[in-house]
mmCIF file with all atom_site columns, C-alpha atoms in Angstrom:
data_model
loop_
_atom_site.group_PDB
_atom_site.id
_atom_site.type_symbol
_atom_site.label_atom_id
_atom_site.label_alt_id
_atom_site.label_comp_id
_atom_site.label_asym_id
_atom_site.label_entity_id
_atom_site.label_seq_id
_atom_site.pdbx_PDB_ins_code
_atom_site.Cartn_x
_atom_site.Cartn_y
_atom_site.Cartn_z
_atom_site.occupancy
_atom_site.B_iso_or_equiv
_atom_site.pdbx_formal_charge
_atom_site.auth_seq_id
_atom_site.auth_comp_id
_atom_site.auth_asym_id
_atom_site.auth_atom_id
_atom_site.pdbx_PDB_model_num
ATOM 1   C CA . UNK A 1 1   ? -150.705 69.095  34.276  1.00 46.00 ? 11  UNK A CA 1
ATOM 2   C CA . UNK A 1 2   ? -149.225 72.469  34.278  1.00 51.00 ? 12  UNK A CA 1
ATOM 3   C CA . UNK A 1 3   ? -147.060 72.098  31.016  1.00 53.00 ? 13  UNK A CA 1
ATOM 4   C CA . UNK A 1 4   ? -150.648 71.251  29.332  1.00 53.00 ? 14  UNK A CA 1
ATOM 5   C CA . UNK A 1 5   ? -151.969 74.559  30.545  1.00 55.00 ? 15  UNK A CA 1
ATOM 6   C CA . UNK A 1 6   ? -149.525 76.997  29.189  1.00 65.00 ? 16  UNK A CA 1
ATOM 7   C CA . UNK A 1 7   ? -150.566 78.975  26.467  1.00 68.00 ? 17  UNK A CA 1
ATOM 8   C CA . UNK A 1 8   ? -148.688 78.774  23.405  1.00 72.00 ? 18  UNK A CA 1
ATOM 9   C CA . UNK A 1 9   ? -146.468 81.475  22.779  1.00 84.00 ? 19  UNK A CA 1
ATOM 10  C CA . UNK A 1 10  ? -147.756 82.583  19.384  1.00 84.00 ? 20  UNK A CA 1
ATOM 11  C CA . UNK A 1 11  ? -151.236 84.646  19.740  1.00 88.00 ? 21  UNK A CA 1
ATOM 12  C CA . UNK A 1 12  ? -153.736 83.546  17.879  1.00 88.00 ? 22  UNK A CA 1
ATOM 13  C CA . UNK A 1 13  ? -154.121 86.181  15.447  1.00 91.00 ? 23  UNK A CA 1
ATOM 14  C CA . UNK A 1 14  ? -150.172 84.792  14.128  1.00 90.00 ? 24  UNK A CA 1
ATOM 15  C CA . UNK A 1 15  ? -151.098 81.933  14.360  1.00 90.00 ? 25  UNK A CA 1
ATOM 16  C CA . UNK A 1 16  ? -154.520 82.567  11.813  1.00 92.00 ? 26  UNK A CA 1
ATOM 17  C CA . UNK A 1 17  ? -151.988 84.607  9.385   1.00 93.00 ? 27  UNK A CA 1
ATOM 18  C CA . UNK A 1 18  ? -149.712 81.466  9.233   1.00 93.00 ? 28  UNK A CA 1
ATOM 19  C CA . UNK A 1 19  ? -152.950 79.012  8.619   1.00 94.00 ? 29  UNK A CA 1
ATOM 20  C CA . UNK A 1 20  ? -153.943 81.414  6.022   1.00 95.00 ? 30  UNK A CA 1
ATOM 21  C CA . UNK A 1 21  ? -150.866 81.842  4.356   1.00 95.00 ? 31  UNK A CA 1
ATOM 22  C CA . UNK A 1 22  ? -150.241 77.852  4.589   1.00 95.00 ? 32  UNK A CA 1
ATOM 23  C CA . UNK A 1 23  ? -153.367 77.355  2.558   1.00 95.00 ? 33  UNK A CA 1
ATOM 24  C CA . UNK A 1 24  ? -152.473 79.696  -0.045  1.00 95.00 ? 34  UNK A CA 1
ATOM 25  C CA . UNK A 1 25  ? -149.563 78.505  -0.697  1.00 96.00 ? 35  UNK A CA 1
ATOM 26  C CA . UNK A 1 26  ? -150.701 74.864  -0.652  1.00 95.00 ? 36  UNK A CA 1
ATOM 27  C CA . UNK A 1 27  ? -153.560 75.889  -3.114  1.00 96.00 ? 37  UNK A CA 1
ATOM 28  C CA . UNK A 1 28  ? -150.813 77.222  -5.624  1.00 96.00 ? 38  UNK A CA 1
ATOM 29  C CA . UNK A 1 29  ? -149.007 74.239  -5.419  1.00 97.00 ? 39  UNK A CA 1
ATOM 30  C CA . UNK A 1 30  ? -151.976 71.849  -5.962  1.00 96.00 ? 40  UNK A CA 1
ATOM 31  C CA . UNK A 1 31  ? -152.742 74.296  -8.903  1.00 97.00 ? 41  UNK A CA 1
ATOM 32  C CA . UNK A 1 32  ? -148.785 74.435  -10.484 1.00 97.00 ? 42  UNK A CA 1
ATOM 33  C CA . UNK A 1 33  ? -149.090 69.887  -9.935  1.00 97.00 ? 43  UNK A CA 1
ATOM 34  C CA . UNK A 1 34  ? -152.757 69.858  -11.891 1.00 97.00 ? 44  UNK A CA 1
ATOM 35  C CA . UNK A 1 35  ? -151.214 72.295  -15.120 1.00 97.00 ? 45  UNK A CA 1
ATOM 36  C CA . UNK A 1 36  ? -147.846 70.030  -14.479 1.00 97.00 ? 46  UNK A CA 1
ATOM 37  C CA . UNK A 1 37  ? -149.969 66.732  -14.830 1.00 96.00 ? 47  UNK A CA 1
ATOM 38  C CA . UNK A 1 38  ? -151.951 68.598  -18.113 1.00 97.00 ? 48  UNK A CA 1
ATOM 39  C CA . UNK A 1 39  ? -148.527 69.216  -19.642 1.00 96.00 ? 49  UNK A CA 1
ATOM 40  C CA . UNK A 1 40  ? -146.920 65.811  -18.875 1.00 96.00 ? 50  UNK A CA 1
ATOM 41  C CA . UNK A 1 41  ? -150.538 64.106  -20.474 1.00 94.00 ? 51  UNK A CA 1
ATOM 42  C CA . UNK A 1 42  ? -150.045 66.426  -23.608 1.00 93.00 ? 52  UNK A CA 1
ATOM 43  C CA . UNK A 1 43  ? -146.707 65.521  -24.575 1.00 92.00 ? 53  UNK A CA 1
ATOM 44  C CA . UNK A 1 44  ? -147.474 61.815  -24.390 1.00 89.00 ? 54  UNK A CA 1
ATOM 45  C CA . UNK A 1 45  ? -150.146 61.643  -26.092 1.00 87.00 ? 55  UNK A CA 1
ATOM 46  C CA . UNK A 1 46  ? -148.186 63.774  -28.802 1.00 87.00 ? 56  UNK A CA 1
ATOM 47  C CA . UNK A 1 47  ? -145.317 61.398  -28.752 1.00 86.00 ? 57  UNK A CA 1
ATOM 48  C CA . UNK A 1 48  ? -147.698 58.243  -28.923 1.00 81.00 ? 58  UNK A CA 1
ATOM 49  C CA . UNK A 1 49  ? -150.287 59.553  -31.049 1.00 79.00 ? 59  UNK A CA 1
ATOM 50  C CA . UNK A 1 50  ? -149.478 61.046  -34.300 1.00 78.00 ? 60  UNK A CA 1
ATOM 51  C CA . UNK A 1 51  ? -151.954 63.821  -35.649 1.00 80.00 ? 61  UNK A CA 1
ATOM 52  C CA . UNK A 1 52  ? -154.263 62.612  -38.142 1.00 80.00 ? 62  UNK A CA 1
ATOM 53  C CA . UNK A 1 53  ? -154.067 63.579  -41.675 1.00 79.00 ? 63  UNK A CA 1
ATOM 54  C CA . UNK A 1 54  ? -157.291 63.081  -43.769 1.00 80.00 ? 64  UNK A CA 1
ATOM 55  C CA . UNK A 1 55  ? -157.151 65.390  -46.561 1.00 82.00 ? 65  UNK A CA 1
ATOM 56  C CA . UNK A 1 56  ? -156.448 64.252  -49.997 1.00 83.00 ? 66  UNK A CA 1
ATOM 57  C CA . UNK A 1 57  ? -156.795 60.751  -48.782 1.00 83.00 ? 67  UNK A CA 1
ATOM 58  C CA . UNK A 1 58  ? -158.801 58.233  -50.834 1.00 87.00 ? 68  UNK A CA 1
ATOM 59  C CA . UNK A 1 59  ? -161.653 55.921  -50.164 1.00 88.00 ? 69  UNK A CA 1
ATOM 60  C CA . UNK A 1 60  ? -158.875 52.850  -49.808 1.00 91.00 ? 70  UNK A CA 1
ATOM 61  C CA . UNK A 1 61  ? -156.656 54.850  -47.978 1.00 89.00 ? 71  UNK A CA 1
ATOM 62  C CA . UNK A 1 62  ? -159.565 55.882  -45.808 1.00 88.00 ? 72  UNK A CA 1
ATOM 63  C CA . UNK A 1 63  ? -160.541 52.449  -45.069 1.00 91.00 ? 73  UNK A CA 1
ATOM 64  C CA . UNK A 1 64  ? -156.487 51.074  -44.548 1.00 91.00 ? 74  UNK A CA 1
ATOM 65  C CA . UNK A 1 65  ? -156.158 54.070  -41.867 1.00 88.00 ? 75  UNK A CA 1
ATOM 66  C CA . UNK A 1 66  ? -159.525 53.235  -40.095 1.00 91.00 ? 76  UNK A CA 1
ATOM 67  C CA . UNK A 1 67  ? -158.633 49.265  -39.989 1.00 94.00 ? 77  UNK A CA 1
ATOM 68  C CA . UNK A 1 68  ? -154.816 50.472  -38.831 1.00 91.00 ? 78  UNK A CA 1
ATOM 69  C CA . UNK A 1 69  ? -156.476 52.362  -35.884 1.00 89.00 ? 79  UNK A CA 1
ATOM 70  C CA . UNK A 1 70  ? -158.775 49.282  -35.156 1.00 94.00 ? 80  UNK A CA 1
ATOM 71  C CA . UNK A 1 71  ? -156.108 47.152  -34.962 1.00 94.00 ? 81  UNK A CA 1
ATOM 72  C CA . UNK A 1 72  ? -154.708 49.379  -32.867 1.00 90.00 ? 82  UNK A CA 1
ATOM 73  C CA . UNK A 1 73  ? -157.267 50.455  -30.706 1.00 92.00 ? 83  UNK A CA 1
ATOM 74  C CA . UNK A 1 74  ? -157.957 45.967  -30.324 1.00 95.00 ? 84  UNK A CA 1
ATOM 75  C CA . UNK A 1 75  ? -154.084 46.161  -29.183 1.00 93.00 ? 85  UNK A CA 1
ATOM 76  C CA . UNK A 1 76  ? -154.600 48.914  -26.355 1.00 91.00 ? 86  UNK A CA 1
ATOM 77  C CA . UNK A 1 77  ? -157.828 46.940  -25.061 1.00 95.00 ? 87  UNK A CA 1
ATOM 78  C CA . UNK A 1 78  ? -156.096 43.833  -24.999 1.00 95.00 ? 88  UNK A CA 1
ATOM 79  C CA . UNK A 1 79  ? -152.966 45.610  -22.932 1.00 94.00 ? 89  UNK A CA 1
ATOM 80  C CA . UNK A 1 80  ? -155.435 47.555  -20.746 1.00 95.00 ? 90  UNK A CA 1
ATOM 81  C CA . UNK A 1 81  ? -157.694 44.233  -19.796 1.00 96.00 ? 91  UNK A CA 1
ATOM 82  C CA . UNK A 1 82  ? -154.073 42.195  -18.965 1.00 96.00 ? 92  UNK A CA 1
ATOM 83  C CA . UNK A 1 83  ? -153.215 45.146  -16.634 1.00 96.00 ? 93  UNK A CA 1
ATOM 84  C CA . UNK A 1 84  ? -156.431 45.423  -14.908 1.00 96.00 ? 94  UNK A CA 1
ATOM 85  C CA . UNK A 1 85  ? -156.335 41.503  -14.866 1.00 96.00 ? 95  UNK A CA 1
ATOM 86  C CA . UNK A 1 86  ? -152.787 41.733  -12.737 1.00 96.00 ? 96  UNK A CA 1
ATOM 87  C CA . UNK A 1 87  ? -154.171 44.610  -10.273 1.00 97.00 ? 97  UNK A CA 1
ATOM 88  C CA . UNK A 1 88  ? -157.071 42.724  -9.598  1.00 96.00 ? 98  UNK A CA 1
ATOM 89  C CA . UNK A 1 89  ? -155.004 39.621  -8.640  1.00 96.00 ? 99  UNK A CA 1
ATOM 90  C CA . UNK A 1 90  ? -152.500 41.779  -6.579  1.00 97.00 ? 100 UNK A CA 1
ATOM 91  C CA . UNK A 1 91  ? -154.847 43.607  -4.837  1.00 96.00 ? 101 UNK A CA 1
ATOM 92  C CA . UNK A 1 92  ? -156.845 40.364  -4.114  1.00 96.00 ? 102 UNK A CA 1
ATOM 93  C CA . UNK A 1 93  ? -153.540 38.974  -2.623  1.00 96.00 ? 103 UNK A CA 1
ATOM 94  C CA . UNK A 1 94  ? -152.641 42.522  -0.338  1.00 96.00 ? 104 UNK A CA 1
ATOM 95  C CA . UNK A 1 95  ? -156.199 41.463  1.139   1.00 93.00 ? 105 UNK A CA 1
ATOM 96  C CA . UNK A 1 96  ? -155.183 38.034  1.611   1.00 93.00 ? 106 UNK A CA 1
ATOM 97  C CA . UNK A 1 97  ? -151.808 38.625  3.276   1.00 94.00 ? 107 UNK A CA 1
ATOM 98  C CA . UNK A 1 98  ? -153.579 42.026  5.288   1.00 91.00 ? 108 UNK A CA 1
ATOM 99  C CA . UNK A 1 99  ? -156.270 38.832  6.668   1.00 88.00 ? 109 UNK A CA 1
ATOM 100 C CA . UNK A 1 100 ? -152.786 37.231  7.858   1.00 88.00 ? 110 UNK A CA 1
ATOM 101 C CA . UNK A 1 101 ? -150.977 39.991  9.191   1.00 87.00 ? 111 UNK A CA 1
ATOM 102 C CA . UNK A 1 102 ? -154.138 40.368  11.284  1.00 84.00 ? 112 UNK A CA 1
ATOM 103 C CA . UNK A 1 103 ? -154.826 36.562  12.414  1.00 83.00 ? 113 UNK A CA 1
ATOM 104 C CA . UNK A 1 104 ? -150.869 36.606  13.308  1.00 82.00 ? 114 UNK A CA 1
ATOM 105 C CA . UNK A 1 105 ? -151.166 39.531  15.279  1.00 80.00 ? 115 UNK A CA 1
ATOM 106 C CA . UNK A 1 106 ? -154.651 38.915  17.133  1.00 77.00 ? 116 UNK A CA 1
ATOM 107 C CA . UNK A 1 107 ? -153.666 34.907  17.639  1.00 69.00 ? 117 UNK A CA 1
ATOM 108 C CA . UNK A 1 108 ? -151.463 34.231  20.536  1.00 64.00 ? 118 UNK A CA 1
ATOM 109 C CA . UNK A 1 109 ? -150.237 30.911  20.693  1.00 67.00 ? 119 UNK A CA 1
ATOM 110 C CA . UNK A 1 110 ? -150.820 28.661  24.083  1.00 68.00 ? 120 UNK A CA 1
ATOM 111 C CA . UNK A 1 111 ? -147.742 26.571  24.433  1.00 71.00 ? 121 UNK A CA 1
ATOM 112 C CA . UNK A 1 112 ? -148.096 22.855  25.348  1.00 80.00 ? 122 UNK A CA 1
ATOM 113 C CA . UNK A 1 113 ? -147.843 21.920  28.635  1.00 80.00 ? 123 UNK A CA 1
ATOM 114 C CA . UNK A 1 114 ? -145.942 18.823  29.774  1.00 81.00 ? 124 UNK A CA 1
ATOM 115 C CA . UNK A 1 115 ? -147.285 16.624  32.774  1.00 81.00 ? 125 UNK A CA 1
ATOM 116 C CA . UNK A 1 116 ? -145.193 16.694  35.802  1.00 77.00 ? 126 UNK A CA 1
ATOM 117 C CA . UNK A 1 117 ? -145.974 13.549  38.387  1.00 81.00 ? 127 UNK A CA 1
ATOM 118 C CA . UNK A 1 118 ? -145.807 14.418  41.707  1.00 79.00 ? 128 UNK A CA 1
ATOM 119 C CA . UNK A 1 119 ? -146.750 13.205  44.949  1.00 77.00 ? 129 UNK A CA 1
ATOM 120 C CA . UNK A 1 120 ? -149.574 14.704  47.774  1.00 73.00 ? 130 UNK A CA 1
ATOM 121 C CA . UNK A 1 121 ? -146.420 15.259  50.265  1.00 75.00 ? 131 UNK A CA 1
ATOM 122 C CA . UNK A 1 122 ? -144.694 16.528  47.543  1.00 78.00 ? 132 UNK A CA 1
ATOM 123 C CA . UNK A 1 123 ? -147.251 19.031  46.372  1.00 78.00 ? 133 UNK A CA 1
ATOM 124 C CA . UNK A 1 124 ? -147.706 20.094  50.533  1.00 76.00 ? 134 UNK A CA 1
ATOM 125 C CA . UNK A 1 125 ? -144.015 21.340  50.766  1.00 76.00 ? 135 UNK A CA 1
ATOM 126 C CA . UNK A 1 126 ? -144.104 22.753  48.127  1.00 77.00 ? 136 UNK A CA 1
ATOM 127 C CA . UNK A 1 127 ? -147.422 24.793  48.417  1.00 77.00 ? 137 UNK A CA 1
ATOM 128 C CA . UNK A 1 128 ? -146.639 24.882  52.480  1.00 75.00 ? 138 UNK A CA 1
ATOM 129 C CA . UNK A 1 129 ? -143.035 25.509  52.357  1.00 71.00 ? 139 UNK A CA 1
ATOM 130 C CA . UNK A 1 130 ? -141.202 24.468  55.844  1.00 64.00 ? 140 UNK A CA 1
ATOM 131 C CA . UNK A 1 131 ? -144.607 24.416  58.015  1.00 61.00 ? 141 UNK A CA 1
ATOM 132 C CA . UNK A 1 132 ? -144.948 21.041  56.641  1.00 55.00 ? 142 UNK A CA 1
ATOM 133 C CA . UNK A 1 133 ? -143.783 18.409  58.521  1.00 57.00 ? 143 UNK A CA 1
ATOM 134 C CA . UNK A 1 134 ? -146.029 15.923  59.058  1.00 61.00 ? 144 UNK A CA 1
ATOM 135 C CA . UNK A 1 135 ? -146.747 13.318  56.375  1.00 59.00 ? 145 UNK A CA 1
ATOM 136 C CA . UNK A 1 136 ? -150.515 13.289  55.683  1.00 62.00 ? 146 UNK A CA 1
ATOM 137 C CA . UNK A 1 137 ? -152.332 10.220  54.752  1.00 64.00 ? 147 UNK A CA 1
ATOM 138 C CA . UNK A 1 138 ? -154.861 11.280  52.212  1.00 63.00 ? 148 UNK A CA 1
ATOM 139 C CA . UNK A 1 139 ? -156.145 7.580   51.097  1.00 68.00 ? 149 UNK A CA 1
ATOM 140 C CA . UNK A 1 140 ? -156.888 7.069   54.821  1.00 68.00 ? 150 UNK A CA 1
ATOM 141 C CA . UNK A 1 141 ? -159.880 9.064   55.169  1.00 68.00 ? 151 UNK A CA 1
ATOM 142 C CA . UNK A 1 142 ? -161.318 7.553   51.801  1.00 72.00 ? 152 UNK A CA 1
ATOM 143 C CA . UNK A 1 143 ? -164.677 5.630   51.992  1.00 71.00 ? 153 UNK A CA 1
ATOM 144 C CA . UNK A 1 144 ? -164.507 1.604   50.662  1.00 73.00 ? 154 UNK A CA 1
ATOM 145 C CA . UNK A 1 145 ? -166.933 0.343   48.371  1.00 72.00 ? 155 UNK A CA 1
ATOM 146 C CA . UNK A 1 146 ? -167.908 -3.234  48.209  1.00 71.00 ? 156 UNK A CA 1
ATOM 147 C CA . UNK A 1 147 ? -167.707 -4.794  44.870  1.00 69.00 ? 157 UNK A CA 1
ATOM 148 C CA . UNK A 1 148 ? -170.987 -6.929  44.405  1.00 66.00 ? 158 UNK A CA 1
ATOM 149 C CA . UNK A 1 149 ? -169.922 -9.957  42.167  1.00 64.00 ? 159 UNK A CA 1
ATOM 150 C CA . UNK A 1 150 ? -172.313 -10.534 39.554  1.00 61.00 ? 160 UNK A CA 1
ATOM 151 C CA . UNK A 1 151 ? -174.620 -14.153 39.238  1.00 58.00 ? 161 UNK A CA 1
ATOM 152 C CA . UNK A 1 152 ? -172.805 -15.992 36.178  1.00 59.00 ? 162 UNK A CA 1
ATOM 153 C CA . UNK A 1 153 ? -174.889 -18.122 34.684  1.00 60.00 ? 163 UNK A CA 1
ATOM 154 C CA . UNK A 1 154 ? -173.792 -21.595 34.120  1.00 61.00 ? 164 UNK A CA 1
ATOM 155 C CA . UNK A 1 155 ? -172.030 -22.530 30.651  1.00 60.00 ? 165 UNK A CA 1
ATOM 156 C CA . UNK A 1 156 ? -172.904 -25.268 29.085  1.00 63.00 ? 166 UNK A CA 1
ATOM 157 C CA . UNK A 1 157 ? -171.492 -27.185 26.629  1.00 63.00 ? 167 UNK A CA 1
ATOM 158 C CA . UNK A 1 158 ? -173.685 -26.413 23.517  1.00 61.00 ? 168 UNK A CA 1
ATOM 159 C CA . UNK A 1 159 ? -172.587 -29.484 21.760  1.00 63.00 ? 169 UNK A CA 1
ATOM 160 C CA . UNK A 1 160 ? -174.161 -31.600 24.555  1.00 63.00 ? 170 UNK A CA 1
ATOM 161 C CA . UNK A 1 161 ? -177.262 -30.006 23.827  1.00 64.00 ? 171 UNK A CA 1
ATOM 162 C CA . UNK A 1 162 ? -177.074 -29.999 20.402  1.00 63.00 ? 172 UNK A CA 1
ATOM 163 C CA . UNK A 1 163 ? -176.998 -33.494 20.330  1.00 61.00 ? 173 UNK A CA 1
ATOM 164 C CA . UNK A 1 164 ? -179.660 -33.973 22.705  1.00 63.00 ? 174 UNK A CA 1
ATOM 165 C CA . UNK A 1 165 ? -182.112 -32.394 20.168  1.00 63.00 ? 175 UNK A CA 1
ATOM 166 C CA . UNK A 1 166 ? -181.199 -33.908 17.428  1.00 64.00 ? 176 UNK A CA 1
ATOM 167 C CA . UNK A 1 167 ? -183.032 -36.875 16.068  1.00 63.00 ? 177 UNK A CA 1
ATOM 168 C CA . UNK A 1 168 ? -187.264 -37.971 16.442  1.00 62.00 ? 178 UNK A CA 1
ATOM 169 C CA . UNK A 1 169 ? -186.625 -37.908 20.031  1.00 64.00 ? 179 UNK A CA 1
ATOM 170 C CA . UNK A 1 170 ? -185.484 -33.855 20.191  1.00 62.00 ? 180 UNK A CA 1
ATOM 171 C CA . UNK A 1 171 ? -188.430 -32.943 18.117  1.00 61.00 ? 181 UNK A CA 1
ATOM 172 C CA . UNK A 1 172 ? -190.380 -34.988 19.981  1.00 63.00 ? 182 UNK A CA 1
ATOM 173 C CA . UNK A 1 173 ? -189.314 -33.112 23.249  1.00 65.00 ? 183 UNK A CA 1
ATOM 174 C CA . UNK A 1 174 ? -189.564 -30.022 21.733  1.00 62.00 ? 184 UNK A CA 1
ATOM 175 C CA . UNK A 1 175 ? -192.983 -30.497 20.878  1.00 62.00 ? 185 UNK A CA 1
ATOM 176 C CA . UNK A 1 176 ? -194.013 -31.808 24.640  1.00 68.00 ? 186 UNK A CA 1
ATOM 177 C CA . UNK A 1 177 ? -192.409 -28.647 25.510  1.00 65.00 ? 187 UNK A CA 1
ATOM 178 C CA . UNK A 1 178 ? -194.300 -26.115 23.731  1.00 63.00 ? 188 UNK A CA 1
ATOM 179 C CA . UNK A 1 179 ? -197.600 -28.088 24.466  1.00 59.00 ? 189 UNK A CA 1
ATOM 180 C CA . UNK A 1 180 ? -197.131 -27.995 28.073  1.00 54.00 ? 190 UNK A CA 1
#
């Protein structure tokens, strides 16, 4: 707590000089990079653009020059879509791989757990340590349940009654049935 509260040892009027100079000096260099970057355009667009000559040019040479620059022109748009095409499709991928960094980082894995079988008395001295001594019956205190066994009825042979019904004499006693 008491090396936060020290003052620092430049006063504050220094320290507004140094801001002020810092900023004037950082101005002048952002101005000497924006004339740099002016320069730097000029020259290539010298070196990759010759100046245009028109005068004492005919109608066909007129019309040769403007299809030239077309062609050109066709060229650059061409060149400039294919470039656009590749940032697009790496910046789509830096999103895709940022997504990943992020899952990989915020995902924590749970490992698996294997079973271990162990016994009640086991578990005891373990949990209990050396007060355990006494082997505890845990099934003991358990209530029983009674198993009601269900009323089968009785299988018959189907055949038998098959048979039975079959012929004048099953229709006949199914129809004494139903009448009944």
């Amino acid at each position: 707590m008491a090396d936060l509260a020290k003052k620092s040892k430049i006063s504050s009027s220094r320290r507004l000089g140094l801001k002020i100079r810092l900023l004037t000096v950082a101005g002048q260099m952002l101005q000497e990079e924006t004339e740099q970057k002016a320069k730097e355009r000029e020259t290539f667009l010298k070196e990759r653009v010759p100046p245009l000559n028109l005068s004492g040019l005919s109608l066909q040479e007129l019309q040769d020059l403007c299809k030239d620059l077309h062609h050109k022109i066709e060229v650059v748009d061409e060149e400039w879509y294919d470039v656009g095409l590749k940032v697009a499709k790496n910046e789509k991928e830096i999103g895709e791989m940022k997504l990943k960094v992020i899952e990989m980082q915020s995902k924590f894995k749970k490992p698996t757990l294997k079973r271990v079988k162990i016994s009640a008395e086991a578990m005891l001295s373990i949990l209990l340590g050396s007060k355990h001594k006494e082997s505890i019956d845990f099934k003991a205190n358990l209530k029983t349940v009674k198993k009601e066994e269900e009323k089968k009825e009785e299988v018959t042979d189907w055949r038998k009654n098959v048979e039975a019904m079959s012929g004048m004499e099953g229709r006949k006693k199914l129809f004494d049935a139903s009448g009944n």
